[in-house]
Coordinates of C-alpha atoms in Angstrom, one line a residue:
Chain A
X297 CA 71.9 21.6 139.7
X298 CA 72.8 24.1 142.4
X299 CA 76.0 23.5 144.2
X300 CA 75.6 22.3 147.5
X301 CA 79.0 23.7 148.7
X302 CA 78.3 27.1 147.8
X303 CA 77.9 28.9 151.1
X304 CA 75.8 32.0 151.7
X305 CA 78.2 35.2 151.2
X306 CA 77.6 37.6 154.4
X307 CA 76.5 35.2 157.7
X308 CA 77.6 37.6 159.8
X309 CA 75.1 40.2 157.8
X310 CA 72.6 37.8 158.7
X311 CA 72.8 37.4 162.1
X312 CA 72.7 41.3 162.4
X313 CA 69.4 41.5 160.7
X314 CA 68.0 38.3 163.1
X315 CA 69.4 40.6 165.8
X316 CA 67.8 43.9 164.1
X317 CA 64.1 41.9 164.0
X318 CA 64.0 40.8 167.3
X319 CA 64.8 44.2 169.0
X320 CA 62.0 45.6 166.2
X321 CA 59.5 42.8 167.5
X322 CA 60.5 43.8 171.4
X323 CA 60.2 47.0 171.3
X324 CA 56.8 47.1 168.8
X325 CA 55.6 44.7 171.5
X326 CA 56.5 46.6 174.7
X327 CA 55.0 49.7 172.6
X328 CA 51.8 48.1 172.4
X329 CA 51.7 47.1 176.1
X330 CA 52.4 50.2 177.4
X331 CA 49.4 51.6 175.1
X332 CA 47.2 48.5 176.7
X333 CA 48.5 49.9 180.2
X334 CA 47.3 53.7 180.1
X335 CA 44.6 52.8 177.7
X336 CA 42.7 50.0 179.4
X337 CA 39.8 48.3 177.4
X338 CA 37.0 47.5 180.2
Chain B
X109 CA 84.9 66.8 125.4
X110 CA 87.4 69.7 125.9
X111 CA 90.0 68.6 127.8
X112 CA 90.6 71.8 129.1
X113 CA 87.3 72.2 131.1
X114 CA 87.8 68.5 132.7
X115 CA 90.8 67.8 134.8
X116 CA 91.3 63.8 135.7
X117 CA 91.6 62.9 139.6
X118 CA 95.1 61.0 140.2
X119 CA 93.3 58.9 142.9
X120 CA 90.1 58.2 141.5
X121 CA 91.1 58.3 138.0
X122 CA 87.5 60.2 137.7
X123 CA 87.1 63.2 135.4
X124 CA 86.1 66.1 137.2
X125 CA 84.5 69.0 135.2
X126 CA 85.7 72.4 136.3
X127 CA 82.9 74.3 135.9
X128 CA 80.5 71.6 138.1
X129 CA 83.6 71.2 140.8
X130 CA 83.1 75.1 141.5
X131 CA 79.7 74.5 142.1
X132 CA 80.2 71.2 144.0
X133 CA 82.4 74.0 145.9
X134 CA 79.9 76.7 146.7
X135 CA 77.5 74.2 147.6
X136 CA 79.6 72.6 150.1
X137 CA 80.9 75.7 151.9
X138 CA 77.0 77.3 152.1
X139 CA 75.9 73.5 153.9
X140 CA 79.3 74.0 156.2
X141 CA 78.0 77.4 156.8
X142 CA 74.8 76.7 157.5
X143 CA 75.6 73.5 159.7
X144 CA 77.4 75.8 161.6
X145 CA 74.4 77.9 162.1
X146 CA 72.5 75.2 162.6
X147 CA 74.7 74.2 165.1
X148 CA 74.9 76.8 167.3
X149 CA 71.2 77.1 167.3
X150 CA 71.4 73.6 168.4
X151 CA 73.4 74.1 171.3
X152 CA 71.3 77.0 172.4
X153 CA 68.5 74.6 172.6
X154 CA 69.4 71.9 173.9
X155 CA 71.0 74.0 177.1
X156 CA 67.3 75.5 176.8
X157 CA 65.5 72.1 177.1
X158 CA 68.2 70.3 179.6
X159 CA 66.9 71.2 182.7
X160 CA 69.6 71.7 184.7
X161 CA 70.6 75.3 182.8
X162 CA 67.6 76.1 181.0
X163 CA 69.5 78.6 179.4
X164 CA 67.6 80.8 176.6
X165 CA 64.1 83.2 178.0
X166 CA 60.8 81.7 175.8
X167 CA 60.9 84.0 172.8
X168 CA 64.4 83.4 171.9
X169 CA 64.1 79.8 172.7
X170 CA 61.0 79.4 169.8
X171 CA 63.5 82.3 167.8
X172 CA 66.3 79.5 167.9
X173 CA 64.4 76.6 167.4
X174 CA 62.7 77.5 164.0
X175 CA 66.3 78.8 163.2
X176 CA 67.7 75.5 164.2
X177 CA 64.9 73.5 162.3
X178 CA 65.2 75.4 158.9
X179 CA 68.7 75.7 159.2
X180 CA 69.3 72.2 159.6
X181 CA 66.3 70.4 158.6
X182 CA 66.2 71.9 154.7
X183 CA 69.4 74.0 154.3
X184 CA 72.6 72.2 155.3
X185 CA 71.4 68.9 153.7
X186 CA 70.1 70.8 151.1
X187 CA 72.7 72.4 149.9
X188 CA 74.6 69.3 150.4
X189 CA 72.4 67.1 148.6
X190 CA 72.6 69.8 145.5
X191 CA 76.3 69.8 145.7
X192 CA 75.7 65.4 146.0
X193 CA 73.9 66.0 142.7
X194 CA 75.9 67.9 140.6
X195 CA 78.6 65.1 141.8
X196 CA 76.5 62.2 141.0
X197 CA 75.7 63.5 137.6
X198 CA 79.2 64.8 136.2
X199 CA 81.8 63.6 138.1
X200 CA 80.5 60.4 138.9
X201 CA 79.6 59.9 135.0
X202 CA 83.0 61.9 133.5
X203 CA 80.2 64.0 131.9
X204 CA 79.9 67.9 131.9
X205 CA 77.1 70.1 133.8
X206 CA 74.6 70.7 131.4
X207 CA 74.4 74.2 132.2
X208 CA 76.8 76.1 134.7
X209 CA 75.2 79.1 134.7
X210 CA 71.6 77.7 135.6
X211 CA 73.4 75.9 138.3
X212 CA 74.8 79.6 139.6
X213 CA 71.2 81.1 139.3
X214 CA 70.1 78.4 141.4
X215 CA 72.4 78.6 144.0
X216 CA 71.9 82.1 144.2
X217 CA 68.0 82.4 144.1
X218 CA 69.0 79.4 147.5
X219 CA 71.1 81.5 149.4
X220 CA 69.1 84.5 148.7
X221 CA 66.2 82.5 150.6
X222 CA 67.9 81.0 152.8
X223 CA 69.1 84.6 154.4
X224 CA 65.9 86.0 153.9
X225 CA 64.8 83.2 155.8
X226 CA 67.5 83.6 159.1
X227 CA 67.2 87.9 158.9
X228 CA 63.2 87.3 159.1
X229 CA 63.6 84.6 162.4
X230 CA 66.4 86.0 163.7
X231 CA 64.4 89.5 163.5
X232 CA 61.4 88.0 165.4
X233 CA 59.6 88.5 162.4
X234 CA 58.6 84.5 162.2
X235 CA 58.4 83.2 165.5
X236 CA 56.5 79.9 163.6
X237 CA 58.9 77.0 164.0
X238 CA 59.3 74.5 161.0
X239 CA 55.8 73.8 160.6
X240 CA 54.8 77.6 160.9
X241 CA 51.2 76.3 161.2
X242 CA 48.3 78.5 160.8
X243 CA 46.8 80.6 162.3
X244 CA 50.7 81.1 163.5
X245 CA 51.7 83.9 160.9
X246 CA 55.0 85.0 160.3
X247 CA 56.2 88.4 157.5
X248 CA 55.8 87.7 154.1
X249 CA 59.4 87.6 153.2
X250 CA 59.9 84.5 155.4
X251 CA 57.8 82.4 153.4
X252 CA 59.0 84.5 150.4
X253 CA 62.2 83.1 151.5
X254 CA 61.2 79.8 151.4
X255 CA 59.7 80.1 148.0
X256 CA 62.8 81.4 146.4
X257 CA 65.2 78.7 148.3
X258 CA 62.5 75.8 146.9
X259 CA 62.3 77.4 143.3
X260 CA 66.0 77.4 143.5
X261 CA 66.5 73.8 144.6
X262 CA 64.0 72.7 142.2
X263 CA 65.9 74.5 139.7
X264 CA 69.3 72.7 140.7
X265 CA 67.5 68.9 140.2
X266 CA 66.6 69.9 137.1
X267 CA 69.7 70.8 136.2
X268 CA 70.8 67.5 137.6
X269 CA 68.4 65.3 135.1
X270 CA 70.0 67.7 132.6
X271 CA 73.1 66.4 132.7
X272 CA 72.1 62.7 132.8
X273 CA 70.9 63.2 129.5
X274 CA 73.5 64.5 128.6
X275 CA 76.1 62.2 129.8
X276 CA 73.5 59.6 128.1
X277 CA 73.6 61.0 125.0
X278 CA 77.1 61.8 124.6
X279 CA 77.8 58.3 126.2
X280 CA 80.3 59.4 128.8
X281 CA 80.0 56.6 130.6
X282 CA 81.1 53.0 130.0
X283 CA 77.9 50.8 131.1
X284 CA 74.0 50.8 129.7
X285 CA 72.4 51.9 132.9
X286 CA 73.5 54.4 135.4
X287 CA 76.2 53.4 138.8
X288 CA 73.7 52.6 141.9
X289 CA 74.7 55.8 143.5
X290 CA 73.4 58.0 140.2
X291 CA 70.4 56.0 140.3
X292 CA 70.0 56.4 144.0
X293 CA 70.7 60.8 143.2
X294 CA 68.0 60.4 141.1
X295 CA 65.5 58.8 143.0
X296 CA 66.3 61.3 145.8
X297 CA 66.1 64.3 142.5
X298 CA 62.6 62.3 141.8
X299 CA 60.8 62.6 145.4
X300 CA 62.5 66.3 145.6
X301 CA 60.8 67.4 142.5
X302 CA 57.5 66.2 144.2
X303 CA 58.3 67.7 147.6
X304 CA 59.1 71.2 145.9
X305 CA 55.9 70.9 144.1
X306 CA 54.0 70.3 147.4
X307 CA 56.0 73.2 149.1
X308 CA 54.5 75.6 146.0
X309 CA 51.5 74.4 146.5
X310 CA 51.2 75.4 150.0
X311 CA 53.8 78.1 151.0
X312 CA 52.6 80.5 148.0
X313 CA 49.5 80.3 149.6
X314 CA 50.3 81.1 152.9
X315 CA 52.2 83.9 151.6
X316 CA 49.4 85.3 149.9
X317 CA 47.8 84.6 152.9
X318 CA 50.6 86.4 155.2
X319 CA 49.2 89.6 152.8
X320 CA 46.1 89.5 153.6
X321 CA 45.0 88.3 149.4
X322 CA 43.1 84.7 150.6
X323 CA 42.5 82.8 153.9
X324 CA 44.2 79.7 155.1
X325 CA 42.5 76.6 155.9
X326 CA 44.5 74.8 158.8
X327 CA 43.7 71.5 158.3
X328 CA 44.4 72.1 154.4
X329 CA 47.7 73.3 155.3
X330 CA 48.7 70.3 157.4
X331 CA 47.9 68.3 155.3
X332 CA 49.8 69.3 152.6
X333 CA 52.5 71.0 154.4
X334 CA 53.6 67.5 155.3
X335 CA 53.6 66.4 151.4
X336 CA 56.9 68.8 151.6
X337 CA 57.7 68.4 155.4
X338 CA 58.1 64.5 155.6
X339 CA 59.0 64.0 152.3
X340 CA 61.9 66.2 152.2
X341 CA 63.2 63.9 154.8
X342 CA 62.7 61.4 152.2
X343 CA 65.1 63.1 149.4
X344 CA 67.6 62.8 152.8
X345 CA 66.8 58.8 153.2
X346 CA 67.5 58.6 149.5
X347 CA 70.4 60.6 149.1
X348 CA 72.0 59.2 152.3
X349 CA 71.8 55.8 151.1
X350 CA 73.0 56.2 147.8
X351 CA 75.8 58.0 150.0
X352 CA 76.2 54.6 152.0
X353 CA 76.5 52.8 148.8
X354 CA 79.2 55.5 147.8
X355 CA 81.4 55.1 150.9
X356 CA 81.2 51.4 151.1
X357 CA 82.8 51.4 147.5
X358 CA 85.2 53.8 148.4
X359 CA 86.2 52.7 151.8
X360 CA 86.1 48.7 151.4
X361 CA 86.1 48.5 147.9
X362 CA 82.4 47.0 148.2
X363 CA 80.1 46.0 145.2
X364 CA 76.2 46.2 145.2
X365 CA 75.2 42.4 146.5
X366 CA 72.2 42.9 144.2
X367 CA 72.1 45.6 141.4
X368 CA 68.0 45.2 140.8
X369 CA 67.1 44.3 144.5
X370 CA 68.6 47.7 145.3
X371 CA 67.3 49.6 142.6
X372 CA 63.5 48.6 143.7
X373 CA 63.9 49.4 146.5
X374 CA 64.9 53.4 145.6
X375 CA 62.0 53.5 143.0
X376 CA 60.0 52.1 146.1
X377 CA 60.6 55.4 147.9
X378 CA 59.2 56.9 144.7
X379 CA 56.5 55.5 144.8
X380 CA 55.1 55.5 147.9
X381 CA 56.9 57.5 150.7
X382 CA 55.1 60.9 150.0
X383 CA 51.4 59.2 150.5
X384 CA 52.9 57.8 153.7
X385 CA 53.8 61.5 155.1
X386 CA 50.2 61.3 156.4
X387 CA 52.0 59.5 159.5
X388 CA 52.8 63.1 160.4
X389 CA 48.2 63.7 160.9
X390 CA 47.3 60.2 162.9
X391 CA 45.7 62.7 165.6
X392 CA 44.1 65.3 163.5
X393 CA 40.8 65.1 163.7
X394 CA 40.2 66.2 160.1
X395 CA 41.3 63.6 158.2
X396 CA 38.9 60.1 157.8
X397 CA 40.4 57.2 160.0
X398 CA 40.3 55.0 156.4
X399 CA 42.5 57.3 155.1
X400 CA 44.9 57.4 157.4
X401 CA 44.8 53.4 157.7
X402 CA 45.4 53.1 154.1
X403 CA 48.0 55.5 153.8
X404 CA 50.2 54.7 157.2
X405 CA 48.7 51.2 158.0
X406 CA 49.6 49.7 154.4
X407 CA 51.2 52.3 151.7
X408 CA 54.1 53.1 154.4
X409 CA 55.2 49.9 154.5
X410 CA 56.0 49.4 151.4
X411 CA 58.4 52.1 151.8
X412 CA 59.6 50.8 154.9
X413 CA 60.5 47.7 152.6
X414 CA 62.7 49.6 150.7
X415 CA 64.9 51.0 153.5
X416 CA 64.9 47.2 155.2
X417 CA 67.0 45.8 151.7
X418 CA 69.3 48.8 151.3
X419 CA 69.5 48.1 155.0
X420 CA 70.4 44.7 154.9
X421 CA 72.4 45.0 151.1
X422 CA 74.9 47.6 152.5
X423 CA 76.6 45.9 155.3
X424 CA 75.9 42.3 153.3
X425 CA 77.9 44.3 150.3
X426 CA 80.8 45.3 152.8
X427 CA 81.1 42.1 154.5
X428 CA 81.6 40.4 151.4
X429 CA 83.7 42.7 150.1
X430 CA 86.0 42.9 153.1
X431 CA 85.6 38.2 153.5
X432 CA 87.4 38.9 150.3
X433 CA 90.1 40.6 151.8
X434 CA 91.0 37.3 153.9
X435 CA 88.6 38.3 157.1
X436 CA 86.3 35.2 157.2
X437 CA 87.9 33.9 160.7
X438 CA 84.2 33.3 162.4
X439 CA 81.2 35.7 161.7
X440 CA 82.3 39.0 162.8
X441 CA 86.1 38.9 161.9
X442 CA 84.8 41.2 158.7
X443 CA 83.3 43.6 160.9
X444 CA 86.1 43.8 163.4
X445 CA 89.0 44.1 161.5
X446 CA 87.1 46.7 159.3
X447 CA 88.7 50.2 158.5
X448 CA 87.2 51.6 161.8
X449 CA 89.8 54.4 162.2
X450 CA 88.9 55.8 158.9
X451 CA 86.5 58.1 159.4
X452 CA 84.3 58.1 155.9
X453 CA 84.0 54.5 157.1
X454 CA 83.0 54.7 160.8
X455 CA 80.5 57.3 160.1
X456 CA 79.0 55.2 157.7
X457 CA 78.7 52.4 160.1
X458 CA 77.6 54.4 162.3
X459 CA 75.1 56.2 160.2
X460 CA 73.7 52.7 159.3
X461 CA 73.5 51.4 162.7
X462 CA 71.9 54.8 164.4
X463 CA 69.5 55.4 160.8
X464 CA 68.3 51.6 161.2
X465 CA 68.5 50.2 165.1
X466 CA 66.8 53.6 166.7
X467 CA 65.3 55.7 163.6
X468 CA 63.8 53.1 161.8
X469 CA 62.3 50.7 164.7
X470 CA 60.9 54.0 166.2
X471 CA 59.6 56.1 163.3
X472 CA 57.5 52.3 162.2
X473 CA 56.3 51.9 165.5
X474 CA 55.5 55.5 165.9
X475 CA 54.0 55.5 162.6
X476 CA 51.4 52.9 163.8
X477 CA 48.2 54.5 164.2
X478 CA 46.9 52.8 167.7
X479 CA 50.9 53.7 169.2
X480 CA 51.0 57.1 167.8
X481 CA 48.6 57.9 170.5
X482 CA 50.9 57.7 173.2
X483 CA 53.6 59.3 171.0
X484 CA 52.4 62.1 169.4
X485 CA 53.6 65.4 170.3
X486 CA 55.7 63.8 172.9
X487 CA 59.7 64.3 172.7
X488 CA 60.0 60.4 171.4
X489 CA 59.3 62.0 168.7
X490 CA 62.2 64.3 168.3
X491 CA 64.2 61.9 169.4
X492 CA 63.3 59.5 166.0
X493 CA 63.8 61.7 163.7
X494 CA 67.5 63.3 165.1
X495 CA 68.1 59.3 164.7
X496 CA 67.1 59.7 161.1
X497 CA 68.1 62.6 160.1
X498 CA 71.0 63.4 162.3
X499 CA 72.6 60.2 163.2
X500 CA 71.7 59.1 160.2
X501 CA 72.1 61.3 157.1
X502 CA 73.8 63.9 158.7
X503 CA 76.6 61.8 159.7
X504 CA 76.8 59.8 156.4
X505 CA 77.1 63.3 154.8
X506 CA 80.1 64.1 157.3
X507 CA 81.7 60.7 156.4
X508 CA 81.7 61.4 152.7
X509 CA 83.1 65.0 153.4
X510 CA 86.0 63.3 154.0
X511 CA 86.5 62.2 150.4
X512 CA 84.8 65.2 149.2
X513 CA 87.4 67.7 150.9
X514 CA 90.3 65.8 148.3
X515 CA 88.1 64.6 145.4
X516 CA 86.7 68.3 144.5
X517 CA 88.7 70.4 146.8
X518 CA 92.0 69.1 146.1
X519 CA 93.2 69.5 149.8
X520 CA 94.6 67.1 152.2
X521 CA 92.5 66.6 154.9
X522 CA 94.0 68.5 157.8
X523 CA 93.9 67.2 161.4
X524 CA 93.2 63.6 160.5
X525 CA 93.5 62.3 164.6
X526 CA 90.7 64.8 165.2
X527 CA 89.0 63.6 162.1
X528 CA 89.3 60.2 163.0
X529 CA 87.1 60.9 166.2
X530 CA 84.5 62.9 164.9
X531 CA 82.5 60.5 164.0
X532 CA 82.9 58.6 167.2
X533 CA 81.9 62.2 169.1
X534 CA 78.8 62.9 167.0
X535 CA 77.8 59.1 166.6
X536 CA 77.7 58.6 170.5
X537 CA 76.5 61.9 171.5
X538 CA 73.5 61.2 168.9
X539 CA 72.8 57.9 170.4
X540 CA 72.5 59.3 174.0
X541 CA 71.1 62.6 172.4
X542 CA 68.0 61.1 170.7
X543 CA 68.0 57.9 173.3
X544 CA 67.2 60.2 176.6
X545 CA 64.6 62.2 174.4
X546 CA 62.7 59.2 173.6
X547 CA 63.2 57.4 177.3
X548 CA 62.0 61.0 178.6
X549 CA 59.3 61.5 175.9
X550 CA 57.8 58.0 176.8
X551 CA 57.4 59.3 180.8
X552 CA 55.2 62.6 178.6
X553 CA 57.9 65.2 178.3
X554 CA 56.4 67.3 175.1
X555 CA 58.3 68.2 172.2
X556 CA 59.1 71.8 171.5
X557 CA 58.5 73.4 174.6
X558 CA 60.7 76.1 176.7
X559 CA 59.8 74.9 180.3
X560 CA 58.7 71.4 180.8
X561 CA 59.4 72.1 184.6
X562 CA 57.5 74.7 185.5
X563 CA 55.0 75.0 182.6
X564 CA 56.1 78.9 182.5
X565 CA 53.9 79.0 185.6
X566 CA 51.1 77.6 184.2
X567 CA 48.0 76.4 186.8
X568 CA 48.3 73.1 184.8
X569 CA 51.4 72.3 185.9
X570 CA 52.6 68.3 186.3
X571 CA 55.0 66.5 188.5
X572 CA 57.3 64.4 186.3
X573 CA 58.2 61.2 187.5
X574 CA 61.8 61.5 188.8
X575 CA 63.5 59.2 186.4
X576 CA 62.7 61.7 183.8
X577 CA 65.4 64.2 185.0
X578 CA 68.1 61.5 184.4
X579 CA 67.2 61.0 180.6
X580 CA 66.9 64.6 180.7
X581 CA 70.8 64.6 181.3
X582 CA 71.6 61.5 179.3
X583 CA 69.8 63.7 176.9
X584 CA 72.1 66.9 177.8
X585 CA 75.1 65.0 177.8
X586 CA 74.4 63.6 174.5
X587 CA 74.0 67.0 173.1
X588 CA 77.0 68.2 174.1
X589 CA 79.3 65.2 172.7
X590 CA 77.1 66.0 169.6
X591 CA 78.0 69.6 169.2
X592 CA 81.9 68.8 169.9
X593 CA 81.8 66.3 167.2
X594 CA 80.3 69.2 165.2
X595 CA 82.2 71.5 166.1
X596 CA 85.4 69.0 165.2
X597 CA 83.7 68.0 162.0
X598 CA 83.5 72.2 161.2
X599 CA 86.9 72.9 162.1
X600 CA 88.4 70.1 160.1
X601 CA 86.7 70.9 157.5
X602 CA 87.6 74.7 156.9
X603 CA 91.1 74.2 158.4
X604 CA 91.3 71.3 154.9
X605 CA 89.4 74.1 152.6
X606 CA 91.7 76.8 153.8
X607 CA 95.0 76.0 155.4
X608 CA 95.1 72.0 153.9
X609 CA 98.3 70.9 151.6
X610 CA 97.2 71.7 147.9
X611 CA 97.0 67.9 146.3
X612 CA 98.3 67.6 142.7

């Protein structure tokens, strides 16, 4: 049975990472739109 | 073991062979040396590409860029990474060099090459930059050069798998399997051997080619060229994170979160980062678009993989390592009561932060065939990979210099206020440095050329969009801070080697 009190070891570390994939996500996004902007499908 | 060939560090309590510390040595001081070069080649063009001085005329511009390129690109972390070997393989596992004096040929048949490689540029004999593409042909002895420095680095990662055997079979080492860091060496020894193989396989041509012997396809040459281009930059990704693994031990006393986690992820990079090079060809017309799908849409990514856990298992390792120390006020109390005004571990932090946050988001996206469109050829492109390479192994390799210089040199590092800020110099110089060349190459400002004002007076000539000039300067200013912190990270570093109090 795994202890229940046992808490994860580097939060902080986490919350770094969340931050690191949402700046990846934003910028791959805005990458993409700028492509859609100067390459426009008609 | 002779105890009169091995002398034991009083701080590390690690037995350092004599005979592998002087080549640890000569190593070091020929990267220094050529960093410097590299350096100064630097300056000269970035003063050449920042508008506002535009200092070098064209010919010495291109002269100085393929100087800068080879200078920095393969010799300083070359030569570092050799000297990172030899440490990972005896020091690191109290064992001796297998053999010394193959480790002297080698370094000689590299700096042989290496100066053939500077008289033959700085002769105008190879105006080619680093990619010396065909039909651009430069003299013979520059790619003979090249050949000799490859042979000899290939030569040196032998030696290093050499001594692992060694050290294996003599057991000179207390565990089963090899510390994370050798493992991580030999990974970055593992892609190296590919990449040299690669470089054979295309720069004997083209120097047979340069004499007239055979032809030269270009789109051959690409093609393979990047086997060695891109995936030297992956023996640097290697080494610089075993490096990372090695300074977060040394400087937080930080353990490996996951020993088999980590490990994948190195044999990762083996496995798939030199199929992935092809990122390099998404615009060349001469490769099938399936291919390139395959190779950059799916095989990259797995190599991406590996870089996201080391990049999330180093800090994770150092925050636990320094919550054990008593900082767990909150979530950040670890990271800011961390050992910031040491330098080995600020330009690790830093290294990690630059390599992940601006080299790693931009060189995926990049990477993406539909993006690389608007990309390619473009400065955002120089600008990702002086976030890898530079901000990111380059520093790591100046952080662990500062363990190096009393480890194998057995010198107290000199100037420790000024070495305390290098980091800080380079690191934010490299941030605005690579920053305005992205910001500027997304408005269209192209990579690698000497007059993106004027066009040299060309009748295609273009009106930039005025925002471009002020990430032009963000970009200048950047440089600048970079080259002091180089220049800082230089001085320190000979002052320690030459005028340093002796340790011991």
């Amino acid at each position: 049975m795994s202890d229940n009190n046992e808490r994860f070891g580097a939060p902080g570390t986490f919350v770094l990472a969340i931050i690191f994939i949402v700046t990846f996500i934003a910028l791959y996004f805005l990458n993409y739109k700028y492509l859609a902007s100067i390459w426009e499908l008609r | 073991m002779a105890g009169q060939d091995f002398r034991t560090c009083p701080t590390t309590g690690l037995k350092v062979h004599l005979p592998a510390e002087n080549l640890i040595k000569a190593n070091a001081v020929a990267a220094v040396l050529l960093l410097l070069i590299g350096g100064i080649a630097a300056a000269g063009v970035a003063l050449t590409r920042w508008p506002a001085i535009h200092l070098l005329p064209a010919d010495w511009f291109y002269r100085i860029l393929t100087l800068h390129g080879l200078a920095m690109l393969i010799a300083w972390i070359i030569f570092f990474e050799i000297a990172a070997l030899y440490m990972g393989a005896s020091v690191l596992l109290n064992s001796r060099l297998a053999a010394p004096k193959v480790g002297w040929l080698a370094f000689l048949l590299m700096v042989v090459g290496v100066l053939l490689i500077a008289v033959m540029v700085l002769w105008g004999q190879a105006d080619v930059m680093f990619t010396s593409y065909p039909p651009l042909k430069a003299n013979p002895l520059y790619y003979l050069g090249v050949i000799l420095f490859a042979v000899g680095a290939l030569i040196g990662c032998l030696l290093f798998f050499a001594t692992l055997y060694k050290a294996r079979k003599e057991g000179t080492y207390p565990h089963g399997s090899f510390p994370l860091v050798t493992f991580g060496l030999a990974c970055a020894a593992m892609i190296a051997i590919s990449t040299l193989i690669h470089g054979a396989a295309i720069y004997i041509p083209a120097f047979l080619w340069s004499l007239g012997f055979m032809g030269m396809d270009p789109a051959a040459y690409r093609l393979v060229w990047w086997a060695l281009g891109h995936s030297s930059q992956q023996i640097n990704v290697a080494a610089m994170i075993s490096v990372w693994y090695l300074m977060g031990t040394l400087t937080v006393g930080m353990k490996p979160i996951n020993q088999k986690l980590c490990r994948t992820a190195f044999v990762l990079y083996v496995l798939f980062i030199n199929v992935a090079s092809e990122h390099h060809l998404l615009v060349d017309p001469a490769i099938s678009n399936a291919h390139k799908i395959w190779n950059t849409g799916y095989v990259m990514h797995l190599a991406v993989l590996a870089s996201m856990i080391h990049a999330l298992a180093v800090p994770a390792g150092i925050e636990v390592a320094l919550r054990k120390k008593g900082y767990t006020s909150g979530l950040f109390e670890w990271l800011k009561k961390a050992p910031w005004s040491n330098p080995g571990f600020s330009a690790t932090a830093l290294s990690i932060f630059i390599f992940g946050f601006m080299g790693g988001i931009t060189g995926v996206t990049f990477g993406s065939e539909q993006v690389n469109i608007t990309a390619h050829n473009t400065w955002r492109i120089t600008g990702h990979f002086h976030s890898t390479v530079v901000g990111g192994t380059t520093l790591a390799f100046m952080g662990a210099t500062y363990y190096i210089l009393p480890l194998i040199f057995r010198r107290e590092v000199l100037g420790m206020g000024w070495a305390k800020l290098q980091p800080w110099f380079y690191g934010i110089g490299m941030i605005l440095m690579a920053g305005g060349m992205m910001l500027a190459g997304a408005y269209g400002i192209p990579r690698r050329h000497w007059d993106i004002v004027n066009f040299g007076g060309s009748p295609f000539a273009f009106t930039w969009d005025p925002t471009v000039y002020m990430w032009l300067s963000v970009f200048g200013i950047g440089a600048l801070l970079a080259v002091v912190g180089g220049a800082i990270y230089i001085l320190v570093t000979v002052g320690t080697v030459f005028f340093g109090r002796k340790l011991e």
